[in-house]
Amino acid sequence: MALSKETVYVYLTCEYDTKTSQTVYSALLFSESRRKPLFARLESILKSSWKGSRLKELSVLQIDARNEKIARDLLRALFSSNQADGLFLDYTEGNSTKNNFEWMSFIKQLSQSLQNKNGVIVYDPQNIRPSTINTGLKKGALHAETLKEDCSDSIGLQISSFLGQIQVEQRNELNQAMMEMFSRELKIDKHFHSINGDMLWITSQLDQDQSKLVMQAISMNPALVHSGLIEKMIRKKSSYKEYQNLLEIIQEGIDPEALAQSSGNNIESKASNVRKKSMQLDGPLQKLTQ
């Protein structure tokens, strides 16, 4: 007699930051047998109060010194249970080819997590378009059912969204110390994994020698990954020499964002324009943090 497959619910949400064009997909995986008791515990924590304060909404915008303990208790209860797995995709919006590659890489990774299991993808159509889900399932060969829920009524979607918000806020200054604390909680948990879509796409488009130069430049200034500059160079089919120039320019301390926004036919002309603008403003170039 064949054994029945385990059913796993995947709570999938998407967060987008208009300031940085950052997109984060967050997927939380729960087995059917453990989902309800864990959700009951998490809902109880969310409804609790601490020194008279409550967390009205599970959102990073609502967290302050009066209620952050509730959010921390919620995350610790989730992680300590060892009853959930998580997968994140973090990338910067670019051209459709790049974004499709990143999305499908995420779906394929999710498919591996659901091997030999009955998967149920739970999402809010107000947050993620059904066509995005259906296309991902079809092209990624992910065999799973779909279930639509309202995020405001779903503790699973709320927590998934909250974890995605934490990923987004790592790039912003809002509640920076608090977000770093929550990020540490995420990083130490072996069941939660994050895919850097920008880095994944960059390395897939470059040869070994080009990739080595770019990785050196990124190690000097990680902001280069999300600046869009390397994406532009890849689209222009930049030469090995241009990537050498990029490394030298990053070593010089020129801001990647300024380079990405500067006019110029190649990386050298872009850097020259940034230098000229800096001299006109009579201010130093933005140097790397020592």
Coordinates of C-alpha atoms in Angstrom, one line a residue:
M1 CA 0.0 0.0 0.0
A2 CA 1.5 3.3 -1.1
L3 CA 2.0 5.9 1.6
S4 CA 0.1 9.2 1.2
K5 CA 2.1 12.3 0.6
E6 CA 2.5 14.9 3.2
T7 CA 0.6 18.1 2.5
V8 CA 2.6 21.4 2.8
Y9 CA 1.0 24.8 2.8
V10 CA 3.2 27.6 1.3
Y11 CA 2.2 31.1 2.3
L12 CA 3.5 33.4 -0.4
T13 CA 3.7 37.2 -0.2
C14 CA 5.4 40.0 -2.1
E15 CA 6.8 43.3 -0.8
Y16 CA 7.9 46.2 -3.0
D17 CA 9.8 49.3 -2.0
T18 CA 9.1 52.2 -4.4
K19 CA 12.2 54.1 -3.1
T20 CA 14.7 51.4 -4.0
S21 CA 12.8 49.4 -6.6
Q22 CA 13.4 46.4 -4.3
T23 CA 11.1 43.4 -4.5
V24 CA 11.0 40.6 -1.9
Y25 CA 9.0 37.4 -2.3
S26 CA 8.6 35.5 1.0
A27 CA 7.4 31.9 1.2
L28 CA 6.7 30.2 4.5
L29 CA 6.2 26.4 4.4
F30 CA 4.1 24.6 7.1
S31 CA 3.1 20.9 7.2
E32 CA -0.7 20.4 7.4
S33 CA -0.4 18.4 10.7
R34 CA 1.4 21.2 12.5
R35 CA 0.0 24.2 10.9
K36 CA -3.1 24.8 13.0
P37 CA -1.6 24.4 16.5
L38 CA 1.3 26.6 15.6
F39 CA -1.0 29.2 14.1
A40 CA -3.1 29.2 17.3
R41 CA 0.1 29.9 19.3
L42 CA 1.2 32.7 17.0
E43 CA -2.2 34.3 17.0
S44 CA -2.3 34.2 20.8
I45 CA 1.1 36.1 21.0
L46 CA 0.0 38.6 18.4
K47 CA -3.2 39.4 20.4
S48 CA -1.2 39.8 23.7
S49 CA -0.2 43.0 25.3
W50 CA 3.1 44.1 26.9
K51 CA 3.0 46.8 29.6
G52 CA -0.3 47.9 28.3
S53 CA 0.7 48.1 24.6
R54 CA -0.5 46.0 21.8
L55 CA 0.7 45.4 18.3
K56 CA -2.3 46.5 16.3
E57 CA -0.9 45.3 13.0
L58 CA 2.0 43.0 12.1
S59 CA 3.9 45.6 10.2
V60 CA 7.4 47.1 10.6
L61 CA 5.8 50.5 10.5
Q62 CA 3.8 49.7 13.7
I63 CA 6.8 48.5 15.7
D64 CA 8.3 50.8 18.4
A65 CA 9.9 50.4 21.8
R66 CA 6.5 49.8 23.4
N67 CA 5.5 46.7 21.4
E68 CA 8.7 45.3 19.8
K69 CA 8.8 42.5 22.4
I70 CA 5.5 41.1 21.0
A71 CA 7.0 41.0 17.5
R72 CA 10.2 39.4 18.8
D73 CA 8.3 36.8 20.8
L74 CA 6.3 36.0 17.7
L75 CA 9.5 35.4 15.6
R76 CA 11.1 33.3 18.4
A77 CA 8.0 31.2 18.7
L78 CA 8.0 30.6 15.0
F79 CA 11.7 29.7 14.8
S80 CA 11.9 27.7 18.0
S81 CA 9.0 25.5 16.9
N82 CA 11.2 23.9 14.1
Q83 CA 7.8 23.5 12.3
A84 CA 8.3 26.0 9.5
D85 CA 10.7 26.5 6.6
G86 CA 11.2 29.8 4.8
L87 CA 12.5 30.9 1.4
F88 CA 13.0 34.5 0.3
L89 CA 13.8 36.1 -3.1
D90 CA 15.3 39.6 -2.9
Y91 CA 16.0 41.5 -6.1
T92 CA 15.9 44.9 -7.7
E93 CA 13.4 45.6 -10.5
G94 CA 15.0 45.6 -13.9
N95 CA 14.2 44.4 -17.4
S96 CA 11.6 41.6 -17.8
T97 CA 14.3 39.0 -18.8
K98 CA 16.2 39.6 -15.6
N99 CA 13.2 39.6 -13.4
N100 CA 11.7 36.5 -15.0
F101 CA 15.0 34.6 -14.5
E102 CA 15.0 35.6 -10.8
W103 CA 11.4 34.6 -10.3
M104 CA 11.8 31.3 -12.0
S105 CA 15.0 30.5 -10.0
F106 CA 12.9 31.1 -6.9
I107 CA 10.1 28.8 -8.1
K108 CA 12.5 26.1 -9.0
Q109 CA 14.0 26.3 -5.5
L110 CA 10.5 26.1 -4.0
S111 CA 9.8 23.1 -6.2
Q112 CA 12.7 21.3 -4.7
S113 CA 11.4 22.0 -1.2
L114 CA 8.1 20.4 -2.2
Q115 CA 9.5 17.2 -3.8
N116 CA 7.4 14.2 -2.9
K117 CA 4.9 16.4 -1.1
N118 CA 1.4 17.8 -1.9
G119 CA 1.9 21.5 -2.1
V120 CA -0.7 24.2 -1.6
I121 CA 0.3 27.7 -2.6
V122 CA -1.7 30.2 -0.4
Y123 CA -1.7 33.9 -1.6
D124 CA -3.7 37.1 -1.6
P125 CA -4.7 38.1 -5.2
Q126 CA -4.6 41.7 -4.0
N127 CA -0.9 41.2 -3.3
I128 CA 0.2 38.8 -6.1
R129 CA -1.5 38.5 -9.4
P130 CA -3.0 35.1 -10.1
S131 CA -1.3 35.1 -13.6
T132 CA 2.1 35.5 -11.9
I133 CA 1.4 32.5 -9.7
N134 CA 0.0 30.3 -12.6
T135 CA 2.8 31.2 -15.0
G136 CA 5.4 30.4 -12.3
L137 CA 3.8 27.0 -11.5
K138 CA 3.6 26.1 -15.2
K139 CA 7.0 27.1 -16.3
G140 CA 8.7 26.0 -13.1
A141 CA 7.1 22.6 -13.3
L142 CA 5.8 23.1 -9.8
H143 CA 2.8 20.8 -9.2
A144 CA 0.7 22.4 -6.5
E145 CA -2.8 23.6 -5.8
T146 CA -3.5 27.2 -5.2
L147 CA -5.6 28.8 -2.5
K148 CA -6.7 32.4 -2.3
E149 CA -6.9 34.1 1.1
D150 CA -7.3 37.7 2.4
C151 CA -4.0 38.7 4.1
S152 CA -5.9 40.5 6.8
D153 CA -7.6 37.2 7.8
S154 CA -4.6 34.9 7.4
I155 CA -1.9 34.7 10.2
G156 CA 0.3 32.7 7.7
L157 CA 0.2 35.5 5.1
Q158 CA 0.7 38.2 7.7
I159 CA 3.8 36.5 9.1
S160 CA 5.1 35.9 5.6
S161 CA 4.6 39.5 4.7
F162 CA 6.2 40.7 8.0
L163 CA 9.4 38.6 7.3
G164 CA 9.5 40.1 3.8
Q165 CA 9.2 43.6 5.2
I166 CA 12.2 42.9 7.5
Q167 CA 14.2 42.0 4.4
V168 CA 13.2 45.3 2.7
E169 CA 14.0 47.4 5.7
Q170 CA 17.6 46.2 5.8
R171 CA 18.2 48.7 3.0
N172 CA 16.4 51.6 4.7
E173 CA 17.1 53.7 7.7
L174 CA 13.7 53.2 9.3
N175 CA 13.9 51.4 12.6
Q176 CA 17.4 50.4 11.6
A177 CA 18.6 49.0 14.9
M178 CA 15.4 47.1 15.4
M179 CA 15.5 45.7 11.9
E180 CA 19.1 44.6 12.4
M181 CA 18.0 42.7 15.5
F182 CA 15.2 41.0 13.6
S183 CA 17.5 40.2 10.7
R184 CA 19.9 38.5 13.1
E185 CA 17.1 36.3 14.3
L186 CA 16.4 35.3 10.6
K187 CA 20.0 34.6 9.8
I188 CA 20.6 32.3 12.7
D189 CA 17.8 30.0 11.7
K190 CA 18.9 27.1 9.5
H191 CA 15.4 26.6 8.1
F192 CA 15.2 30.0 6.4
H193 CA 17.1 30.8 3.2
S194 CA 17.4 33.9 1.1
I195 CA 18.2 34.1 -2.6
N196 CA 19.9 37.3 -3.8
G197 CA 18.3 37.5 -7.2
D198 CA 20.5 40.3 -8.5
M199 CA 23.7 38.4 -7.6
L200 CA 22.3 35.2 -9.1
W201 CA 21.4 36.9 -12.4
I202 CA 24.8 38.8 -12.6
T203 CA 26.8 35.6 -12.2
S204 CA 24.7 33.7 -14.7
Q205 CA 25.4 36.4 -17.4
L206 CA 29.2 36.8 -17.0
D207 CA 32.1 34.5 -17.9
Q208 CA 34.5 33.3 -15.2
D209 CA 37.0 36.1 -15.6
Q210 CA 34.4 38.9 -15.8
S211 CA 32.6 37.5 -12.8
K212 CA 35.9 37.5 -10.7
L213 CA 36.3 41.2 -11.4
V214 CA 32.7 42.0 -10.6
M215 CA 32.8 40.0 -7.3
Q216 CA 35.9 41.9 -6.3
A217 CA 34.2 45.2 -6.9
I218 CA 31.1 44.1 -5.1
S219 CA 33.2 43.1 -2.1
M220 CA 34.5 46.7 -1.9
N221 CA 31.0 48.2 -2.2
P222 CA 28.0 45.9 -1.9
A223 CA 25.7 48.7 -3.1
L224 CA 27.0 47.9 -6.6
V225 CA 24.8 44.8 -6.6
H226 CA 21.5 46.7 -6.4
S227 CA 22.6 49.9 -8.3
G228 CA 21.6 48.6 -11.7
L229 CA 25.0 49.6 -13.1
I230 CA 26.2 46.0 -13.7
E231 CA 22.8 45.2 -15.4
K232 CA 23.4 48.1 -17.8
M233 CA 26.9 46.8 -18.6
I234 CA 25.7 43.3 -19.2
R235 CA 23.0 44.6 -21.6
K236 CA 25.6 46.6 -23.5
K237 CA 27.8 43.4 -23.7
S238 CA 30.7 45.2 -22.0
S239 CA 34.2 43.9 -22.5
Y240 CA 36.6 42.4 -20.0
K241 CA 38.6 45.7 -20.1
E242 CA 35.4 47.6 -19.1
Y243 CA 35.0 45.4 -16.1
Q244 CA 38.6 46.0 -15.2
N245 CA 37.8 49.8 -15.4
L246 CA 34.8 49.2 -13.2
L247 CA 36.9 47.6 -10.5
E248 CA 39.4 50.5 -10.6
I249 CA 36.6 53.1 -10.4
I250 CA 35.0 51.3 -7.4
Q251 CA 38.4 51.2 -5.8
E252 CA 38.6 55.0 -6.3
G253 CA 35.5 55.3 -4.2
I254 CA 32.9 56.6 -6.6
D255 CA 29.4 55.9 -5.6
P256 CA 27.7 53.1 -7.7
E257 CA 24.4 54.9 -7.7
A258 CA 25.9 58.0 -9.1
L259 CA 27.6 56.0 -11.8
A260 CA 24.4 54.2 -12.7
Q261 CA 22.6 57.5 -13.1
S262 CA 25.4 59.3 -15.0
S263 CA 25.3 59.7 -18.7
G264 CA 28.1 58.2 -20.8
N265 CA 28.7 55.5 -23.4
N266 CA 31.0 53.5 -21.2
I267 CA 32.0 53.1 -17.6
E268 CA 35.0 55.5 -18.0
S269 CA 32.9 58.3 -19.4
K270 CA 30.3 57.8 -16.7
A271 CA 33.0 58.1 -14.0
S272 CA 34.4 61.2 -15.7
N273 CA 31.0 62.9 -15.6
V274 CA 30.6 62.0 -11.9
R275 CA 34.0 63.5 -11.1
K276 CA 33.2 66.7 -13.0
K277 CA 29.9 67.0 -11.2
S278 CA 31.6 66.5 -7.9
M279 CA 34.2 69.2 -8.7
Q280 CA 31.4 71.6 -9.7
L281 CA 29.7 71.1 -6.4
D282 CA 33.1 71.7 -4.8
G283 CA 32.7 68.6 -2.7
P284 CA 34.6 65.4 -2.3
L285 CA 33.6 62.2 -4.0
Q286 CA 31.6 59.9 -1.8
K287 CA 34.2 57.5 -0.4
L288 CA 33.7 53.9 0.7
T289 CA 33.1 53.5 4.4
Q290 CA 36.3 52.5 6.1

